[in-house]
CSV table of C-alpha atoms and ligand atoms in Angstrom, one decimal:
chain,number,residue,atom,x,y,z
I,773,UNK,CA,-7.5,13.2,9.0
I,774,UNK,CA,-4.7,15.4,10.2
I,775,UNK,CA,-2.4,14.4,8.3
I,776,UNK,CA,-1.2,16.3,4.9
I,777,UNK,CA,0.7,16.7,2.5
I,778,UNK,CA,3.4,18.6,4.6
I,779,UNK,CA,4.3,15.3,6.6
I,780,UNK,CA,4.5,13.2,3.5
I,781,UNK,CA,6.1,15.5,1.3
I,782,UNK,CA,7.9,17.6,3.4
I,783,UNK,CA,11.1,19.1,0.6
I,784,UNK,CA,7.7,19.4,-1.9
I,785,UNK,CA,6.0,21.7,0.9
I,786,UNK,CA,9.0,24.1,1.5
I,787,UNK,CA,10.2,24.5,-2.5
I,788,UNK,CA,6.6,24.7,-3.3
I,789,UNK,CA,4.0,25.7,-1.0
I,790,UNK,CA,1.5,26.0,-3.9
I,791,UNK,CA,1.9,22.4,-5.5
I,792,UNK,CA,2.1,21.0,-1.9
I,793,UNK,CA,-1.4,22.7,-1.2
I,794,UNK,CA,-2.7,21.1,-4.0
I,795,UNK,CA,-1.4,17.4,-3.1
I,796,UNK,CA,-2.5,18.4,0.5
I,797,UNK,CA,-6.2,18.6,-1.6
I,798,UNK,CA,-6.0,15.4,-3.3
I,799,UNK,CA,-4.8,13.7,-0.2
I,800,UNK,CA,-7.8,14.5,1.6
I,801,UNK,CA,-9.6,13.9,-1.5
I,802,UNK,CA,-8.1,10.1,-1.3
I,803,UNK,CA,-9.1,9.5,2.0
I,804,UNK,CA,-12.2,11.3,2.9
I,805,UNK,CA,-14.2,9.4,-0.3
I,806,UNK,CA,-15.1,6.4,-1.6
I,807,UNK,CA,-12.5,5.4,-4.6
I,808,UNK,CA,-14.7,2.6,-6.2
I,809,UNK,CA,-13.2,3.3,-10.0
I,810,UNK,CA,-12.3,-0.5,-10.7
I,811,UNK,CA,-9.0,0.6,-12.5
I,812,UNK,CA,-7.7,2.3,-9.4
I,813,UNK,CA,-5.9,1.2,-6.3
I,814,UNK,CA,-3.4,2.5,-3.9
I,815,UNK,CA,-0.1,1.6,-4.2
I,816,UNK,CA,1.9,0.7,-0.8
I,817,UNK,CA,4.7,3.2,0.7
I,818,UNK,CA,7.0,1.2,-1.0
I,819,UNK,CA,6.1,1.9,-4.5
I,820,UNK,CA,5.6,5.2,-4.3
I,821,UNK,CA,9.1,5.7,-2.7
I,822,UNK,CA,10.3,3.7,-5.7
I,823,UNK,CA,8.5,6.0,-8.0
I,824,UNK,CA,9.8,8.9,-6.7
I,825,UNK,CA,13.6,7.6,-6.4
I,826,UNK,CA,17.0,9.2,-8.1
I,827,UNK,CA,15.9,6.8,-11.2
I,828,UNK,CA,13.9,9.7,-12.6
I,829,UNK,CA,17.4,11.0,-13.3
I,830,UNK,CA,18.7,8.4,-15.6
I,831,UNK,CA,18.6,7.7,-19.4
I,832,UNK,CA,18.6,4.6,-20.4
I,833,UNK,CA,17.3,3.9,-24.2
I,834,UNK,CA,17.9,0.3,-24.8
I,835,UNK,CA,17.4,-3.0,-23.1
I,836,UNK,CA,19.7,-4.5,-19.8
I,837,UNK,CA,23.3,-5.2,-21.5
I,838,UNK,CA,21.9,-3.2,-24.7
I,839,UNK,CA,21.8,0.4,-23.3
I,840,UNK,CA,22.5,3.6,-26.0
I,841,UNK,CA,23.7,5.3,-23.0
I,842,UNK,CA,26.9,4.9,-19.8
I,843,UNK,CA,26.1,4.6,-16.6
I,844,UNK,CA,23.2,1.8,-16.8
I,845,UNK,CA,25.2,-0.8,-14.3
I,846,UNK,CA,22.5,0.0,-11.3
I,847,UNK,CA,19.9,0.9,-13.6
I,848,UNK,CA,20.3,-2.5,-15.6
I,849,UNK,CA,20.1,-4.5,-12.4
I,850,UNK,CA,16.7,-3.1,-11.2
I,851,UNK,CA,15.0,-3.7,-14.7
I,852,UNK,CA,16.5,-7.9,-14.7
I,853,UNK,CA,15.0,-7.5,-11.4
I,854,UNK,CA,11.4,-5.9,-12.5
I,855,UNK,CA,11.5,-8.5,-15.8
I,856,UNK,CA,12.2,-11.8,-13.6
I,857,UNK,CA,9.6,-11.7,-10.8
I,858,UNK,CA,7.3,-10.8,-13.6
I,859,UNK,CA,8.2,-13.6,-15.3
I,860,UNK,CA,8.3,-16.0,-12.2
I,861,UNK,CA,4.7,-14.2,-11.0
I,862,UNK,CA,3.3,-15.5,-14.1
I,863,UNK,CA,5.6,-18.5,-15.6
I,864,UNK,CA,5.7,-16.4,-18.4
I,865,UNK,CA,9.0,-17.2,-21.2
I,866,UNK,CA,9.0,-13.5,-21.7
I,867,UNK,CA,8.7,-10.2,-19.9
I,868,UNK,CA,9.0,-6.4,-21.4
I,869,UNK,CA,8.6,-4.0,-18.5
I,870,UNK,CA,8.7,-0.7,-20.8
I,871,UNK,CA,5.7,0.3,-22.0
I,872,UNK,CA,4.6,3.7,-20.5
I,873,UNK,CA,1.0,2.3,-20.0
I,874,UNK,CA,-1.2,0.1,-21.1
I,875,UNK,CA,-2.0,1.5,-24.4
I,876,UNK,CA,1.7,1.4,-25.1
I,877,UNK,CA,1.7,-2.6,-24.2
I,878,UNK,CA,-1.4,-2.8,-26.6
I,879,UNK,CA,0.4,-0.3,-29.2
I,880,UNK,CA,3.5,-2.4,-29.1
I,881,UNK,CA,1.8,-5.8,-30.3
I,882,UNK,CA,0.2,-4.7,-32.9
I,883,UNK,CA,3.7,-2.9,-34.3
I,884,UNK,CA,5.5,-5.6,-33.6
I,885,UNK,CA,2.9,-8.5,-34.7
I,886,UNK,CA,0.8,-6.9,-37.3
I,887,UNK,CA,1.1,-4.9,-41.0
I,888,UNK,CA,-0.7,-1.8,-41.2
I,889,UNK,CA,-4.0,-2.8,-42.5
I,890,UNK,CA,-4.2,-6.5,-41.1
I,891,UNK,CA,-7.3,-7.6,-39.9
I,892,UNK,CA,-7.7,-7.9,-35.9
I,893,UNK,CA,-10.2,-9.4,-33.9
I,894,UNK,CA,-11.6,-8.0,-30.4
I,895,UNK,CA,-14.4,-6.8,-28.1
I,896,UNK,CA,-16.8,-4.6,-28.8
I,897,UNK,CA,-15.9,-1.2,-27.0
I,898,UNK,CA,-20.0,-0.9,-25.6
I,899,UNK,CA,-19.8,-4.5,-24.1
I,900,UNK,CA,-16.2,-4.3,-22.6
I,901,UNK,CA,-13.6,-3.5,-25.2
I,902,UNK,CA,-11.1,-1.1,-24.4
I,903,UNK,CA,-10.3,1.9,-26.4
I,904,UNK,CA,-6.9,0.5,-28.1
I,905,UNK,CA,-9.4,-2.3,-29.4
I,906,UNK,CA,-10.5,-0.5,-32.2
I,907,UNK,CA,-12.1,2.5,-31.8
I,908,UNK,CA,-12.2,4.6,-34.5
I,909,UNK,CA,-11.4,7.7,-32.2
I,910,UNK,CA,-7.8,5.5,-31.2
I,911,UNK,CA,-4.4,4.8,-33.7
I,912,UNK,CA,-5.4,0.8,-33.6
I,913,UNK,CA,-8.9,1.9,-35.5
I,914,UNK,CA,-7.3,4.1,-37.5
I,915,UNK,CA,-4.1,2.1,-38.5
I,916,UNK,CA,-6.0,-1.6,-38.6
I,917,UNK,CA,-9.1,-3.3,-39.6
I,918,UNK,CA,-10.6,-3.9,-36.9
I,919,UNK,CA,-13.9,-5.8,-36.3
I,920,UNK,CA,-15.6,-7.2,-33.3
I,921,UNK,CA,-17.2,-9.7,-31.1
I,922,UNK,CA,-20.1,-9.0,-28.3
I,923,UNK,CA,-21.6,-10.8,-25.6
I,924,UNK,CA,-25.1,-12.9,-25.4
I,925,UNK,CA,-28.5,-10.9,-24.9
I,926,UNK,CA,-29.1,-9.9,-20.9
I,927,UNK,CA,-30.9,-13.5,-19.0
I,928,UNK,CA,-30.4,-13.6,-15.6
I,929,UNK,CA,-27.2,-15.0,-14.5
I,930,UNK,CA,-26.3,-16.7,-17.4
I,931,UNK,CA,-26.3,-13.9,-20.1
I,932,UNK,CA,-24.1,-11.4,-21.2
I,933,UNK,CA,-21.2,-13.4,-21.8
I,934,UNK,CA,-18.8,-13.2,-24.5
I,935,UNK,CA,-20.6,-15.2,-27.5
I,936,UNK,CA,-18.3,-17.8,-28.2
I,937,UNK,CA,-20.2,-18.9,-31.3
I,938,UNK,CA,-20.2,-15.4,-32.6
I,939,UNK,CA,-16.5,-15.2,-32.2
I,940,UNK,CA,-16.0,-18.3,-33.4
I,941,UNK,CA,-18.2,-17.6,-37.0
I,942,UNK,CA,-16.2,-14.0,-36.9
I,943,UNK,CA,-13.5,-15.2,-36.7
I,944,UNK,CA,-13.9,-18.0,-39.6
I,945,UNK,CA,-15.2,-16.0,-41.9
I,946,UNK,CA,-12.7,-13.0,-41.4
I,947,UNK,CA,-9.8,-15.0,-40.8
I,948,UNK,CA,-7.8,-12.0,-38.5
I,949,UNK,CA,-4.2,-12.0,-38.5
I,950,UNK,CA,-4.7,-11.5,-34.1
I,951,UNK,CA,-7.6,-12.3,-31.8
I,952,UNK,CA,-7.9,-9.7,-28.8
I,953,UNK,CA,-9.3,-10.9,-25.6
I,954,UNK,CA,-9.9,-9.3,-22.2
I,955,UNK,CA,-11.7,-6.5,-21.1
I,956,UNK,CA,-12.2,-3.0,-19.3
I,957,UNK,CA,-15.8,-3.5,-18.5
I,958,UNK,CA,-16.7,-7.2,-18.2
I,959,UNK,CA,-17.3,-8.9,-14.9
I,960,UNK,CA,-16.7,-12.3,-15.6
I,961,UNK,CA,-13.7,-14.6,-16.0
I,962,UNK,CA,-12.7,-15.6,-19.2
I,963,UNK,CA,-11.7,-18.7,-20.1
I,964,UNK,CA,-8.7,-18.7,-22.4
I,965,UNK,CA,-9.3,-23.0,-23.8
I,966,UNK,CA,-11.7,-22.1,-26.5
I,967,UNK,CA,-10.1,-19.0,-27.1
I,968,UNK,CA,-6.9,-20.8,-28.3
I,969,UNK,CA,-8.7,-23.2,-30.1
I,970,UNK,CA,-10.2,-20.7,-31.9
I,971,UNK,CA,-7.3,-19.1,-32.9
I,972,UNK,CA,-5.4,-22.0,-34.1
I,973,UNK,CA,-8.6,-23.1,-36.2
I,974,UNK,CA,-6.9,-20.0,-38.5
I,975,UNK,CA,-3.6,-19.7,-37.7
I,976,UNK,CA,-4.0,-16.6,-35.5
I,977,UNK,CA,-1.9,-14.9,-33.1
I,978,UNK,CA,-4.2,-14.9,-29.2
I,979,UNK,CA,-3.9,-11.6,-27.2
I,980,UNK,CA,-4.8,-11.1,-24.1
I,981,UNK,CA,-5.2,-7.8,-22.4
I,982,UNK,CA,-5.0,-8.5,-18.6
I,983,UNK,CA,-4.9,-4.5,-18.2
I,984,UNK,CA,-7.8,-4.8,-14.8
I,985,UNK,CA,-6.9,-8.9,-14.1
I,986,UNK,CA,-3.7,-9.1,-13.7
I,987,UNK,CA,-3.8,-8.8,-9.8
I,988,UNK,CA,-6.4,-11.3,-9.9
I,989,UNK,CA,-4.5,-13.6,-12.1
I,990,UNK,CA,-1.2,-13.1,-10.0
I,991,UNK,CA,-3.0,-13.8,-6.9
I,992,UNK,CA,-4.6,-16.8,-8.0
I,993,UNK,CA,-8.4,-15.9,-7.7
I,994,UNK,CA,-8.6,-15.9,-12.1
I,995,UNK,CA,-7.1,-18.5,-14.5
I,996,UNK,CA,-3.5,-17.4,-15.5
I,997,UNK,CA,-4.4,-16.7,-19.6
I,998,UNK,CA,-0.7,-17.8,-20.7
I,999,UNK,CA,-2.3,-20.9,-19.7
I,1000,UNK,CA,-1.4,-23.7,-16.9
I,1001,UNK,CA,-0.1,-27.0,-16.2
I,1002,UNK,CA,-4.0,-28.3,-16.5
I,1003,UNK,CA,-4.3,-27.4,-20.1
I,1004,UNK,CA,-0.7,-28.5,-21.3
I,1005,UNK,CA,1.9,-26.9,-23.2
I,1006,UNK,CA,0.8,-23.9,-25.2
I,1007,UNK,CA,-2.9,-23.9,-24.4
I,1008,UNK,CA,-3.1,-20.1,-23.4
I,1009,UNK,CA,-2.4,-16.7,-24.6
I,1010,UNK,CA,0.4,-16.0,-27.2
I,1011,UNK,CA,0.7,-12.7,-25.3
I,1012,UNK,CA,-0.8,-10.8,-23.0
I,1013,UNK,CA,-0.5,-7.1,-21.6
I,1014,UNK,CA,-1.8,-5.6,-18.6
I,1015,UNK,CA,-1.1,-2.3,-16.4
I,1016,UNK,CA,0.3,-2.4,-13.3
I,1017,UNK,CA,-1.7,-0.1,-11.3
I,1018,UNK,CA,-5.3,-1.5,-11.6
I,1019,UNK,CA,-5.7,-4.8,-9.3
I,1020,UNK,CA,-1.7,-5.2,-9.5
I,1021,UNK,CA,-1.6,-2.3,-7.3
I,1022,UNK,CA,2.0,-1.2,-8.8
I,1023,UNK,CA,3.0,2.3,-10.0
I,1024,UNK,CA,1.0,3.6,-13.3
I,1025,UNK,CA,2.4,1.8,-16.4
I,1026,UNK,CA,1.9,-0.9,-18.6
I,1027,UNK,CA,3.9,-4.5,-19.1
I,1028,UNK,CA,4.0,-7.1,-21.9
I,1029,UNK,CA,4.7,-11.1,-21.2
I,1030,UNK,CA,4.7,-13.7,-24.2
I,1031,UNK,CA,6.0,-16.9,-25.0
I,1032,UNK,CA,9.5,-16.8,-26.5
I,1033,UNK,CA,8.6,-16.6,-30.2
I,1034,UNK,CA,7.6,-13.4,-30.1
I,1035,UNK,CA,10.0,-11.5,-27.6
I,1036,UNK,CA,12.5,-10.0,-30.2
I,1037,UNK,CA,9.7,-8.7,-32.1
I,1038,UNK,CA,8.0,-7.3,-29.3
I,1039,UNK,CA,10.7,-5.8,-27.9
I,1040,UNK,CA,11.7,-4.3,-31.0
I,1041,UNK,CA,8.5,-2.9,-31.3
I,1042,UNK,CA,8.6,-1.0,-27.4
I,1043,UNK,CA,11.8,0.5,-28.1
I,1044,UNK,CA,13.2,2.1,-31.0
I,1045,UNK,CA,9.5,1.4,-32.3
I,1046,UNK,CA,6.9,2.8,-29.8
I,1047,UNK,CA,8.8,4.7,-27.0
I,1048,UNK,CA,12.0,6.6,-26.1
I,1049,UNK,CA,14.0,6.1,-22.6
I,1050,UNK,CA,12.3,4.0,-20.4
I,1051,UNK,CA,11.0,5.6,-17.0
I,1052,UNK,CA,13.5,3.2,-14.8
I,1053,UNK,CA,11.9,5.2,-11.6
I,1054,UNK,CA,8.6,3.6,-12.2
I,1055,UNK,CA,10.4,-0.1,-13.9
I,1056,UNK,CA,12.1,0.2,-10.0
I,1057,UNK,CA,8.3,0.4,-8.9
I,1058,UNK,CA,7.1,-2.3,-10.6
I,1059,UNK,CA,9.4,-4.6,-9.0
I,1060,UNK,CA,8.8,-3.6,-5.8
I,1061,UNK,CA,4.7,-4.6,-7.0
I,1062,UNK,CA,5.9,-7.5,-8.5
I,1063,UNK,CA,7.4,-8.8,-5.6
I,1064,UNK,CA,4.3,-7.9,-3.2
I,1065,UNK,CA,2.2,-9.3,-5.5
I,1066,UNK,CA,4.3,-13.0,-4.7
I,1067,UNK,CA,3.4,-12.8,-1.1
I,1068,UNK,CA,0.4,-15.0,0.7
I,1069,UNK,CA,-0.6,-11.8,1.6
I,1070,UNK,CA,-1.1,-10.7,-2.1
I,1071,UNK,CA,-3.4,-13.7,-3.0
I,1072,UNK,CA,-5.6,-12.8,0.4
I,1073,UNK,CA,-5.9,-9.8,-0.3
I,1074,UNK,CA,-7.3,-10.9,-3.9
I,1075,UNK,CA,-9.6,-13.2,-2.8
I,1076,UNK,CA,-11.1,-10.3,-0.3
I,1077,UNK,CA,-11.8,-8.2,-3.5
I,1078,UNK,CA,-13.9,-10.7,-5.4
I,1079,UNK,CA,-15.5,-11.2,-2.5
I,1080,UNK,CA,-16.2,-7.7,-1.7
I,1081,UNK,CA,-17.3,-7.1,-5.6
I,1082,UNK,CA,-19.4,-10.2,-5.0
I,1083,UNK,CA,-21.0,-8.7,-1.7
I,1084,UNK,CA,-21.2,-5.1,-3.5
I,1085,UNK,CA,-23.4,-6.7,-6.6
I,1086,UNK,CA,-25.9,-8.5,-4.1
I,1087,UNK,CA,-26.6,-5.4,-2.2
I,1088,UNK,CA,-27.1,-3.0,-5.3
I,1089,UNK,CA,-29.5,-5.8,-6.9
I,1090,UNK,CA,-31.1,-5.4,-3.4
I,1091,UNK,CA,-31.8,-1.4,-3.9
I,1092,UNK,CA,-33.4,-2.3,-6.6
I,1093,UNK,CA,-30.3,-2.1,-9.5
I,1094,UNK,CA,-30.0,-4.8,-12.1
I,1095,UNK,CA,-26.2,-5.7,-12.4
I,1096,UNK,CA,-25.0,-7.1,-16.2
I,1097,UNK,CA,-24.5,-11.0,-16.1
I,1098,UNK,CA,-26.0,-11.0,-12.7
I,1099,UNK,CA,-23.2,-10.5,-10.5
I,1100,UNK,CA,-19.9,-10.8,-10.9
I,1101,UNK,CA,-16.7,-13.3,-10.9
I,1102,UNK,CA,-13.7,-10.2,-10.5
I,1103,UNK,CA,-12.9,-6.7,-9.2
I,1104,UNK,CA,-15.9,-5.5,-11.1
I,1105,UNK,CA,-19.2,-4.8,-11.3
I,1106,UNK,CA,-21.6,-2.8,-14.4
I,1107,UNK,CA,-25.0,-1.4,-12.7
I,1108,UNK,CA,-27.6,-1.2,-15.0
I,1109,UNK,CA,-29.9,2.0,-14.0
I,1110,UNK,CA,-32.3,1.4,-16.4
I,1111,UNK,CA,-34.5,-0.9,-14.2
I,1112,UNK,CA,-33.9,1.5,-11.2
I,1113,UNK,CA,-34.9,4.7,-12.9
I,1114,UNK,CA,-34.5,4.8,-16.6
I,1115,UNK,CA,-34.8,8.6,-16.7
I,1116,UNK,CA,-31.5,8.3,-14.3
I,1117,UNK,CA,-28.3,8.3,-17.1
I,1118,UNK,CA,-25.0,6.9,-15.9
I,1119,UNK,CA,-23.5,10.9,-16.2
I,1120,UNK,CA,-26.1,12.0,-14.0
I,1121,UNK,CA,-25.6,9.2,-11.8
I,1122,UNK,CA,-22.4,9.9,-11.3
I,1123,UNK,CA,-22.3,13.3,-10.8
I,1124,UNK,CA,-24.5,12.6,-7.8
I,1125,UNK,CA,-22.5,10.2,-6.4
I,1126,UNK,CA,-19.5,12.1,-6.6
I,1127,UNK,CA,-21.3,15.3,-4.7
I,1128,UNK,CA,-21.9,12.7,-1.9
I,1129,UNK,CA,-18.4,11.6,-1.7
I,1130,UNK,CA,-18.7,8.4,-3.4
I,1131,UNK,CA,-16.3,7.9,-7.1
I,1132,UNK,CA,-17.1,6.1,-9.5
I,1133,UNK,CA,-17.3,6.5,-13.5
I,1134,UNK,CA,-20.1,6.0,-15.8
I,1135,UNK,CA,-20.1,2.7,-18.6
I,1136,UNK,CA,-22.5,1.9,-21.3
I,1137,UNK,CA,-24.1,-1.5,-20.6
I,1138,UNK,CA,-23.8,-4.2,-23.5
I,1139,UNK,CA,-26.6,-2.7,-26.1
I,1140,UNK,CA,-26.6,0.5,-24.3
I,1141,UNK,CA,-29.0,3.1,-26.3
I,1142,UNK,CA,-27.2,6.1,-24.8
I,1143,UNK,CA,-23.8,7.7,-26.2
I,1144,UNK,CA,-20.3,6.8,-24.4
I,1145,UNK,CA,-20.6,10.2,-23.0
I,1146,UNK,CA,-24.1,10.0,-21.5
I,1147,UNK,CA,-24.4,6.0,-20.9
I,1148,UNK,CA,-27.1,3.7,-19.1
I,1149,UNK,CA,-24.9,2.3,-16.7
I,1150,UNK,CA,-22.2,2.6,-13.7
I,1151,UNK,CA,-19.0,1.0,-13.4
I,1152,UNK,CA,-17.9,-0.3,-9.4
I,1153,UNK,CA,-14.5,-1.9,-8.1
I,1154,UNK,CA,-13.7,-2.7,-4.8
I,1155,UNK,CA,-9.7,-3.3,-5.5
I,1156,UNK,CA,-8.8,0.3,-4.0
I,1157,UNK,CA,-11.3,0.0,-0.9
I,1158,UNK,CA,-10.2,-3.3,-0.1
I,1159,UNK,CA,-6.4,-2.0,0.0
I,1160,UNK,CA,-7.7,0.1,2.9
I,1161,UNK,CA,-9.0,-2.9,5.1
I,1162,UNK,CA,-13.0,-2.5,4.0
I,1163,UNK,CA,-14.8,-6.1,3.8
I,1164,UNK,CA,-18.3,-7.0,3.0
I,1165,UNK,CA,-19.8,-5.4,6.3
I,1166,UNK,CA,-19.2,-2.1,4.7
I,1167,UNK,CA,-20.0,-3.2,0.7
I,1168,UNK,CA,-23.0,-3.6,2.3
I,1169,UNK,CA,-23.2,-0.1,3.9
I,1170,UNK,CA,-21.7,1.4,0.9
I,1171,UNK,CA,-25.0,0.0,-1.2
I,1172,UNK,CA,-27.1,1.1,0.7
I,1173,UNK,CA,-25.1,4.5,0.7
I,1174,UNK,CA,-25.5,4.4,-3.3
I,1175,UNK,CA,-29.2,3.5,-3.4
I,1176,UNK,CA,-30.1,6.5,-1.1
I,1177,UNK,CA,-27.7,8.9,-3.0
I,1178,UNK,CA,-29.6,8.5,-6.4
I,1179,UNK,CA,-33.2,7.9,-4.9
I,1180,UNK,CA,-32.9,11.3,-3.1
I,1181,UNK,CA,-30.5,12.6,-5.7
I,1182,UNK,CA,-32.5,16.6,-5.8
I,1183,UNK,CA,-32.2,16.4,-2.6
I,1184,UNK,CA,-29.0,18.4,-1.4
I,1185,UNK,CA,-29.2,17.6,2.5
I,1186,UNK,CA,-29.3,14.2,1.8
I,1187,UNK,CA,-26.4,14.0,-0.2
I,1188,UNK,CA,-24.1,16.2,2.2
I,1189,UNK,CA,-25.5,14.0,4.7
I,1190,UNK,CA,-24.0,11.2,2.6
I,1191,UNK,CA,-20.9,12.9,1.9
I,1192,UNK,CA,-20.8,13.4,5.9
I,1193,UNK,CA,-21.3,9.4,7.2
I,1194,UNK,CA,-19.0,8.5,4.1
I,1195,UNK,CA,-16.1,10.7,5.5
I,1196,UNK,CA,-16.8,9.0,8.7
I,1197,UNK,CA,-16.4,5.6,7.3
I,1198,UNK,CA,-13.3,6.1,5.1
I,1199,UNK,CA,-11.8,7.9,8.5
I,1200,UNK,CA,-12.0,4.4,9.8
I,1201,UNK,CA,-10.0,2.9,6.7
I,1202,UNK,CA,-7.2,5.2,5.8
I,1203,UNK,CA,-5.6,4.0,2.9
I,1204,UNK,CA,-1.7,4.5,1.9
I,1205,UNK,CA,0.4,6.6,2.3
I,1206,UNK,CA,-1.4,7.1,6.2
I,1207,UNK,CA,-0.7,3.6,6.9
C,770,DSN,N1,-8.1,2.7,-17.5
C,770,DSN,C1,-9.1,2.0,-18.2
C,770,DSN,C2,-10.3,1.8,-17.3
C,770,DSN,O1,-10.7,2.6,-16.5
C,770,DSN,O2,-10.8,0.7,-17.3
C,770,DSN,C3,-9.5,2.8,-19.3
C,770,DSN,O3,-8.4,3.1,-20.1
């Protein structure tokens, strides 16, 4: 790749040579290997102009029409913009574009809809949960009770699912004040019916976090959790948050929809509650994603990552890796090494991958009997590989790429020669900003 960060960046190469060396690095970095981490993507020319536009410059505490600061005409304009595609991607009553991240879209439910103390509902963080779902090491384990749900034993294609029965028995017993669904590390969809019914057996408030779905859900390849015109009237979520640089493919940050009961709340909670001046710059982004996530080309695009995840699954079963559930409905896939090598630990495993070029993080698997740190398993996506035009041809090379990486992992020839036929692939697929 010839290109660098001197032709992309070209004011950021003569003010700063040294910071412009180091993009120049992680440019290469981009493109020359294998960016498989399910929560990542590349974001189009487009958004990144958007994220690096004279917003930046602007304060703007407040809401459109409710600003604590002059000046917010243009700035008001591009977050209406930002909050109404969002709302029209996802016939959603409500839209709050703020939150810095996604742990700021979590944090701001639970300020807004829950008491110190209250009783909450969600995943277990080994079979999927996300850090803001109650881990004790996080503000939402410190500042609320929360307990949890996990998925059915490992059988075939059938197990490791979230145990509805479980959940449901949890959930009457414990009566929480909010139900948390959605996941960073499940592969399968999730169907929000019994979810609701659940929470209305007790009067609870449904969350779900769409942080690594959304994309999916906006390009029609997962059920929309707010719920749709097939389950009737107030069937889904209450609300839901996702970030909008995983499969949405946006700028980094976070977003909140809900239905209209709980919008003054939750926006109380974002700001003054949560977070100070909003980063308009990156709101100015997220429209730009919203409204290239309502193109045809947005839900093919979609529908070429499942299948690629789908593709990716079969061919790691074939080099001889069990994958959690069997496969895989999303973005995502969990490799279980245990069956392939269970000396091999997901840290090792990925260190070796990443010295041949290939990126990817480690994940427990559900009843994993290694640490967070350490971990049985590997977590793939294909959202970021797909951006770049890759389809199941090379998901298949890339599998067999993996296989041979850890099966000759003390072998250091092999894995530069990896490194070497995986720069050669991804120089056939150059992602954004080279195209
Ligand atoms: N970003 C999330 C993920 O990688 O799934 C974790 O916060």
């Amino acid at each position: 790749m010839s290109l660098g960060a001197s032709d992309f960046y070209p004011t950021v190469s003569a003010a700063d040579p040294e910071l412009a060396a180091i993009l120049d690095r992680e440019l290469t970095r981009q493109s020359s290997t294998l960016q498989l981490i399910a929560s990542e993507n590349f974001t189009s020319r487009a958004v990144l102009e958007a994220t690096g536009s004279v917003l930046t410059n602007k304060y703007a505490e407040g809401y459109p029409g409710k600003r604590y600061y002059g000046g917010n005409v243009f700035v008001d304009r591009v977050e209406e913009l930002a909050r109404d595609r969002l709302k029209a991607l996802f016939g959603a009553e409500h839209a709050n574009v703020q939150p810095h991240a996604g742990a700021n879209a979590n944090a701001g439910v639970y300020i807004g809809l829950l008491k110190p103390g209250d009783t909450v509902l969600a995943m277990r963080l080994d079979q999927g949960g996300h850090l803001t779902h109650g881990s004790p090491v996080n503000f939402s384990g410190q500042y609320y009770r929360f307990i949890s749900y996990g998925v059915t034993p490992a059988n075939g294609d059938t197990g490791e699912r979230i145990d509805l029965d479980q959940l449901s028995d949890i959930a009457k017993n414990e009566r929480p004040r909010l139900i948390v669904v959605g996941a960073t590390a499940y592969p399968r969809i999730i169907d929000i019916a019994p979810l609701r019914e659940i929470a209305d057996s007790i009067g609870a408030i449904l969350m779900f976090d769409a942080a690594h779905v959304a994309g999916l859900i906006a390009g029609g390849v997962y059920p929309n959790p707010l719920g749709s015109s097939e389950h009737g009237p107030n069937k889904g979520a209450d609300v839901v948050t996702f970030t909008t640089h995983k499969t949405m493919r946006g700028p980094r940050g976070g977003a909140i929809l809900s239905t209209s009961q709980y919008s003054q709340a939750l926006d109380k909670a974002i700001f003054p509650g949560l977070q100070g001046g909003p980063l308009e710059h990156v709101i100015a982004a997220k429209a730009v994603a919203f409204l290239e996530a309502s193109r045809p080309e947005f839900a093919n695009y979609q529908s070429r990552v499942v299948e690629n995840a789908k593709v990716l699954a079969s061919a790691l079963e074939v080099e001889g890796f069990r994958t959690v559930s069997g496969g895989t409905d999303t973005h995502l896939l969990l490799v279980d090494l245990t069956k392939f090598d269970p000396e091999l630990s997901g840290k090792e495993a990925q260190e070796v991958l990443d010295a041949a070029g290939i990126t990817c993080n480690r994940n427990q698997i559900p009843y994993d009997i290694r640490s967070p740190f350490i971990t049985s398993g590997l977590r793939f996506g294909t959202p970021a590989m797909t951006t770049t035009g890759m389809g199941t041809d090379e998901m298949l090379e890339v599998a067999a790429l993996i296989g041979r990486a850890l099966r000759e992992r003390n072998n250091e020839d092999t894995l530069a020669a990896i490194r070497n036929e995986v720069a050669i692939l991804c120089s056939k697929f150059p992602p954004p900003p080279f195209v």
